[in-house]
Short mmCIF file of N, CA and C in Angstrom, two decimals:
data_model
loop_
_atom_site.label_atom_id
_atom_site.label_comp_id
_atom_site.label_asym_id
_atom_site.label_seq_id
_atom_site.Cartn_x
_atom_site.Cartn_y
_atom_site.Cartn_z
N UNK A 1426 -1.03 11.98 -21.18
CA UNK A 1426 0.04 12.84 -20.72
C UNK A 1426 -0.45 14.29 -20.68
N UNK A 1427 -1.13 14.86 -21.72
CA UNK A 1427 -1.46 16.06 -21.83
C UNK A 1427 -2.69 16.45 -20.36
N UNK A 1428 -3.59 15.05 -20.52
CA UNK A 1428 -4.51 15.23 -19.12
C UNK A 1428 -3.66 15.37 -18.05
N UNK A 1429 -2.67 14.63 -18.01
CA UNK A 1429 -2.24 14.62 -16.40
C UNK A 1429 -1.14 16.29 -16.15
N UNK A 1430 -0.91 16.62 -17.38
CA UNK A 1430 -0.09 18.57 -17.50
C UNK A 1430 -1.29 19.10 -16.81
N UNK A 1431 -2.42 18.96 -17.76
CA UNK A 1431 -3.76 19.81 -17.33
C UNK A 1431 -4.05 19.91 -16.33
N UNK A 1432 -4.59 18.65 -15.63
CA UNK A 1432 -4.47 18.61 -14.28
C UNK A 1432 -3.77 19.35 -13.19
N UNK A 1433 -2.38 18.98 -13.24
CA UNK A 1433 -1.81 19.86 -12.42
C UNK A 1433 -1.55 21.11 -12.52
N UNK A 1434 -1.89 21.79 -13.47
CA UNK A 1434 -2.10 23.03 -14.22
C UNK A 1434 -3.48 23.47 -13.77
N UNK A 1435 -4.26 22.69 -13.39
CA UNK A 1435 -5.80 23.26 -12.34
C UNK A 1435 -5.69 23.41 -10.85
N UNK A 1436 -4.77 22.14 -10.52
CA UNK A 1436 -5.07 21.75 -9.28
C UNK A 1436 -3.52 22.30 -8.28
N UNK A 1437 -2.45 22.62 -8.83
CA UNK A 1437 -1.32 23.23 -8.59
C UNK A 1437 -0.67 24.00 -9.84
N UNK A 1438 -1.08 25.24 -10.01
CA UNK A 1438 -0.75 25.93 -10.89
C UNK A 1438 0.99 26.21 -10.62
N UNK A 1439 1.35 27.07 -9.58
CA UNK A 1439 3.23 27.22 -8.83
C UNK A 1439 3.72 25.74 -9.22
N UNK A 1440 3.43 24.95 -8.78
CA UNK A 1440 3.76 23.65 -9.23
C UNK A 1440 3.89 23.25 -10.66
N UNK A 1441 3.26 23.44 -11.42
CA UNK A 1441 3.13 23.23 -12.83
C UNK A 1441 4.33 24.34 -13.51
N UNK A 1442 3.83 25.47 -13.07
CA UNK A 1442 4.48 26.64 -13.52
C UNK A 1442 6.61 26.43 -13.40
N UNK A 1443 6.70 26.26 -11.64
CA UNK A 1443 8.00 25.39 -12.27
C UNK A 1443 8.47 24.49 -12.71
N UNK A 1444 7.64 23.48 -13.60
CA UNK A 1444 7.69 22.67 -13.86
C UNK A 1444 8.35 23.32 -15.21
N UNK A 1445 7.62 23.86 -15.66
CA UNK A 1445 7.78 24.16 -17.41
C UNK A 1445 8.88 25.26 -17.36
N UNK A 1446 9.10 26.24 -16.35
CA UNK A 1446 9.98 27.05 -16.53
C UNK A 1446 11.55 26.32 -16.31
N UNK A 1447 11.53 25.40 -15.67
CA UNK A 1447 12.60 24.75 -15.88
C UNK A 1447 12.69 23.21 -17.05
N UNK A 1448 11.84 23.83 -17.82
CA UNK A 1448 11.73 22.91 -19.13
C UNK A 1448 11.68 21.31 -18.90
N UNK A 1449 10.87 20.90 -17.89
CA UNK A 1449 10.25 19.34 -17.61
C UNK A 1449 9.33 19.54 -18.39
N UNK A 1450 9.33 18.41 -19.45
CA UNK A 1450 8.11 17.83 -20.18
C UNK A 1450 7.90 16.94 -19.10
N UNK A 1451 6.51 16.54 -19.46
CA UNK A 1451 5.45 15.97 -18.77
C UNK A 1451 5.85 14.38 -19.03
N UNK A 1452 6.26 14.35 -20.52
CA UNK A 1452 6.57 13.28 -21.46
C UNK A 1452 7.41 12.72 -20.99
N UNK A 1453 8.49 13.32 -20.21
CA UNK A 1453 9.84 12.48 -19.34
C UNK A 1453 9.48 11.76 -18.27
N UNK A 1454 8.43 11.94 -18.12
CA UNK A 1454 8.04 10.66 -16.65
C UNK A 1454 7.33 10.17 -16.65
N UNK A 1455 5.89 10.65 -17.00
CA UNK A 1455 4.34 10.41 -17.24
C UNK A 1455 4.04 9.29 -18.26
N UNK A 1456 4.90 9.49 -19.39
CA UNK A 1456 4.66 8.02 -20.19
C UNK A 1456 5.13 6.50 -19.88
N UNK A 1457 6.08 6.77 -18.72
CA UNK A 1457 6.37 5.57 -18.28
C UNK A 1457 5.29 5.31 -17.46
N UNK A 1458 4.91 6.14 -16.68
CA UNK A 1458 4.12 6.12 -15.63
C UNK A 1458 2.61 5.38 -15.90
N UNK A 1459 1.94 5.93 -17.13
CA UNK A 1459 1.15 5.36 -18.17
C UNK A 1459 1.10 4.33 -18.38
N UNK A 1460 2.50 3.74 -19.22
CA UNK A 1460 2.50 2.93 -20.15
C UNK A 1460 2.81 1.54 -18.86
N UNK A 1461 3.47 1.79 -17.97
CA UNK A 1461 3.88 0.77 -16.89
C UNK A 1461 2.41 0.44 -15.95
N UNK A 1462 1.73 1.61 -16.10
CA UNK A 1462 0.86 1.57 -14.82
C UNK A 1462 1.61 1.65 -13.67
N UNK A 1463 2.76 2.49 -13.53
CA UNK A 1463 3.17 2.78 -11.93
C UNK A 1463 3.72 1.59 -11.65
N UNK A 1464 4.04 0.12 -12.01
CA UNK A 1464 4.83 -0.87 -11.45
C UNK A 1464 6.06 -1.10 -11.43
N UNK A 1465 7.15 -0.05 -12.09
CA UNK A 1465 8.26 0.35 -11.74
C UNK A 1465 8.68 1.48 -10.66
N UNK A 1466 7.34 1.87 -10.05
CA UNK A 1466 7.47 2.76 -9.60
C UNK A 1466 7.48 2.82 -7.48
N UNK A 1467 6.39 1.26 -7.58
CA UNK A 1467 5.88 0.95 -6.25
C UNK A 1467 5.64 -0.45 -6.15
N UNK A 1468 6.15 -0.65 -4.94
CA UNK A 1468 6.48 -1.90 -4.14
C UNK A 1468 4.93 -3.16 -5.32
N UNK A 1469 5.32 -4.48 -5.15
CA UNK A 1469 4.24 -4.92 -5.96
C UNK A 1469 3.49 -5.15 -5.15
N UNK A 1470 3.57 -5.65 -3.44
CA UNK A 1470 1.65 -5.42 -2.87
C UNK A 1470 0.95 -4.30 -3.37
N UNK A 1471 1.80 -2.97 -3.20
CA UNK A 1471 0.79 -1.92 -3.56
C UNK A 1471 0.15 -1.56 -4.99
N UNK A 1472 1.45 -2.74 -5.66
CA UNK A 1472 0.71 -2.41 -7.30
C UNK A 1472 -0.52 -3.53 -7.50
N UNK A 1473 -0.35 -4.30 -6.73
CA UNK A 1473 -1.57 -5.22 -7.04
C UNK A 1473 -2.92 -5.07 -6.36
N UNK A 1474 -2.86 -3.76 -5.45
CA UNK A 1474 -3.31 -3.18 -5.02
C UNK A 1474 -4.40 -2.02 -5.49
N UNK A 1475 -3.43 -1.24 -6.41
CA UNK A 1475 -3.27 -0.53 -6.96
C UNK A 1475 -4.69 -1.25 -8.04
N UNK A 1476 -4.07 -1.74 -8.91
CA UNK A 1476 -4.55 -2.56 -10.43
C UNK A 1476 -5.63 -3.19 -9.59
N UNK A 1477 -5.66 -3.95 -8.56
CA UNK A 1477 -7.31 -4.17 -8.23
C UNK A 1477 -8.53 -2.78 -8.20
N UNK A 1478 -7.63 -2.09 -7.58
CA UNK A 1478 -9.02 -0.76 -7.85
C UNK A 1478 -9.01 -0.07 -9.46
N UNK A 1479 -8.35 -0.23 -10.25
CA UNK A 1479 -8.09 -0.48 -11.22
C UNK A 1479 -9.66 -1.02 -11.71
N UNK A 1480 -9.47 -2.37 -11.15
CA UNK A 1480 -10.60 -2.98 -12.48
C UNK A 1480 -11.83 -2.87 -11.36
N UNK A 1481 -11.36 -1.99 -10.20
CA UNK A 1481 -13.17 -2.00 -9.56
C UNK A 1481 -13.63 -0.66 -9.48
N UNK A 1482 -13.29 0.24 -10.51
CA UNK A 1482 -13.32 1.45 -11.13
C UNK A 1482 -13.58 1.22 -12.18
N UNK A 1483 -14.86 1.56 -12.66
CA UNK A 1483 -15.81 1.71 -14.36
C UNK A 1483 -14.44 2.57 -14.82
N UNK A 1484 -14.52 3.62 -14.61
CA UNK A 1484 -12.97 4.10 -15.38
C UNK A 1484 -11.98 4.19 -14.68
N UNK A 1485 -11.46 2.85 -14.42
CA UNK A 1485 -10.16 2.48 -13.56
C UNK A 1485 -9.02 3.11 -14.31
N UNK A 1486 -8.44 2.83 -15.60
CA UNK A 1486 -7.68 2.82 -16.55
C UNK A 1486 -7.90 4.57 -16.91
N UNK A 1487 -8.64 4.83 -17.06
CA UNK A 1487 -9.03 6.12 -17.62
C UNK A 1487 -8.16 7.09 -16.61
N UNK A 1488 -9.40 7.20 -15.91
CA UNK A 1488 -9.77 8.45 -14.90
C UNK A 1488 -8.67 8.06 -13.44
N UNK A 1489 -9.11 6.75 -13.47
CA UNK A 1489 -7.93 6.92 -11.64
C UNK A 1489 -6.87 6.90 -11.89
N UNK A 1490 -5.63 6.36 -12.90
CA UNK A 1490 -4.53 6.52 -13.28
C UNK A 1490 -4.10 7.65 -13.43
N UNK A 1491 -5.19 8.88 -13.82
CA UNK A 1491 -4.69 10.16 -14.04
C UNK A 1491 -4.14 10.67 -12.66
N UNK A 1492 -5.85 10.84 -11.48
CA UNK A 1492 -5.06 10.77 -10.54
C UNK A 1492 -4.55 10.29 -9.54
N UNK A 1493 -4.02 9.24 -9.71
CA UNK A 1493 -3.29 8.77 -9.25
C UNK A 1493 -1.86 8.86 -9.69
N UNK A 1494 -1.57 9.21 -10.89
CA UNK A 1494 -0.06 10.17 -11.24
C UNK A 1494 -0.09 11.25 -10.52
N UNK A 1495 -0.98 12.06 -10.55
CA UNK A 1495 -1.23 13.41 -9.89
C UNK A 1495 -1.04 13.61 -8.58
N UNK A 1496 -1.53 12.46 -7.95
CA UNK A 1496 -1.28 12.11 -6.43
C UNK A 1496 0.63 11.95 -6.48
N UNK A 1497 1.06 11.30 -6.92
CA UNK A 1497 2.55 11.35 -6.89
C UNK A 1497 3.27 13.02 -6.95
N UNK A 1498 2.97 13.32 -7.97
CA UNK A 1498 3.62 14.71 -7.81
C UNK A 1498 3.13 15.67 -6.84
N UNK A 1499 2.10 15.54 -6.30
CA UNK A 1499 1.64 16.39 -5.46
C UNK A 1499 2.56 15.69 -4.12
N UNK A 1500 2.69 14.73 -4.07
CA UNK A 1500 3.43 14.23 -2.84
C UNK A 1500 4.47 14.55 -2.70
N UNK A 1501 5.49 14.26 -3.98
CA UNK A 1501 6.69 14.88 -4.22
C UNK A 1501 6.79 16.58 -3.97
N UNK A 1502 6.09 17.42 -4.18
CA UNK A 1502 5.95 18.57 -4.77
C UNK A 1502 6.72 19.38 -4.09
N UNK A 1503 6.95 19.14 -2.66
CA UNK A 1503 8.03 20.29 -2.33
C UNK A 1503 9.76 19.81 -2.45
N UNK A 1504 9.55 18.74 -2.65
CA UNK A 1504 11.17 18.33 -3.22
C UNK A 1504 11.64 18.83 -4.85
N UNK A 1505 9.93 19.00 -5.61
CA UNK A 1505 10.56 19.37 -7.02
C UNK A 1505 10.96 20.70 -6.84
N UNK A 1506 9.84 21.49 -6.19
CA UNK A 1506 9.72 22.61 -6.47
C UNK A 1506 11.49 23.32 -5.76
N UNK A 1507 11.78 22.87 -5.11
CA UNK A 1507 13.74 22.72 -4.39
C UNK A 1507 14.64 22.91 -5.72
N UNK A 1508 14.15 22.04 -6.53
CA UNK A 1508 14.79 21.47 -7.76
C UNK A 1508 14.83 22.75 -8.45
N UNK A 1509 16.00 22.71 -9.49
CA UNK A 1509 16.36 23.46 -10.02
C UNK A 1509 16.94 22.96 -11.46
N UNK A 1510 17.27 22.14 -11.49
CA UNK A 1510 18.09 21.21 -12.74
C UNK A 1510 17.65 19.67 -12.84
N UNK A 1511 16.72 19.94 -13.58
CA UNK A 1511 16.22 18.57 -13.68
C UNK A 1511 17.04 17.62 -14.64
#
């Protein structure tokens, strides 16, 4: 969780920045996101999809999950940044 704050804290700082000023922990989405591997999140071709590059990634689990959360919010990013009351 803390990698995937960091992250977007390198790679979209405005983004991050309203993130925290409107008091989103990272912890409110990201641990599901984690702990599910994204399969509540996306259709299951794409999660099985998904979890195949998964295990054809030396650090599938590690490193591409990060971004690949990261990829989500960046996608989202001009609908959060709208947001005001999370």
């Amino acid at each position: 969780v803390n990698q995937l704050k960091e992250l977007i804290r390198r790679i979209d700082l405005p983004l991050h920045e309203h993130l925290q000023t409107h008091g989103v922990d990272y912890l409110q989405f990201s641990f599901r996101w984690m702990n599910n591997l994204l399969t509540r999140e996306i259709p299951l071709p794409c999660t099985i999809r998904l979890w195949d590059t998964y295990l054809a990634e030396s650090d599938g689990f590690a490193i591409f999950q990060l971004y690949v959360c990261a990829a989500f919010l960046l996608h989202w990013r001009e609908r959060l940044m709208r947001e005001k009351d999370f």
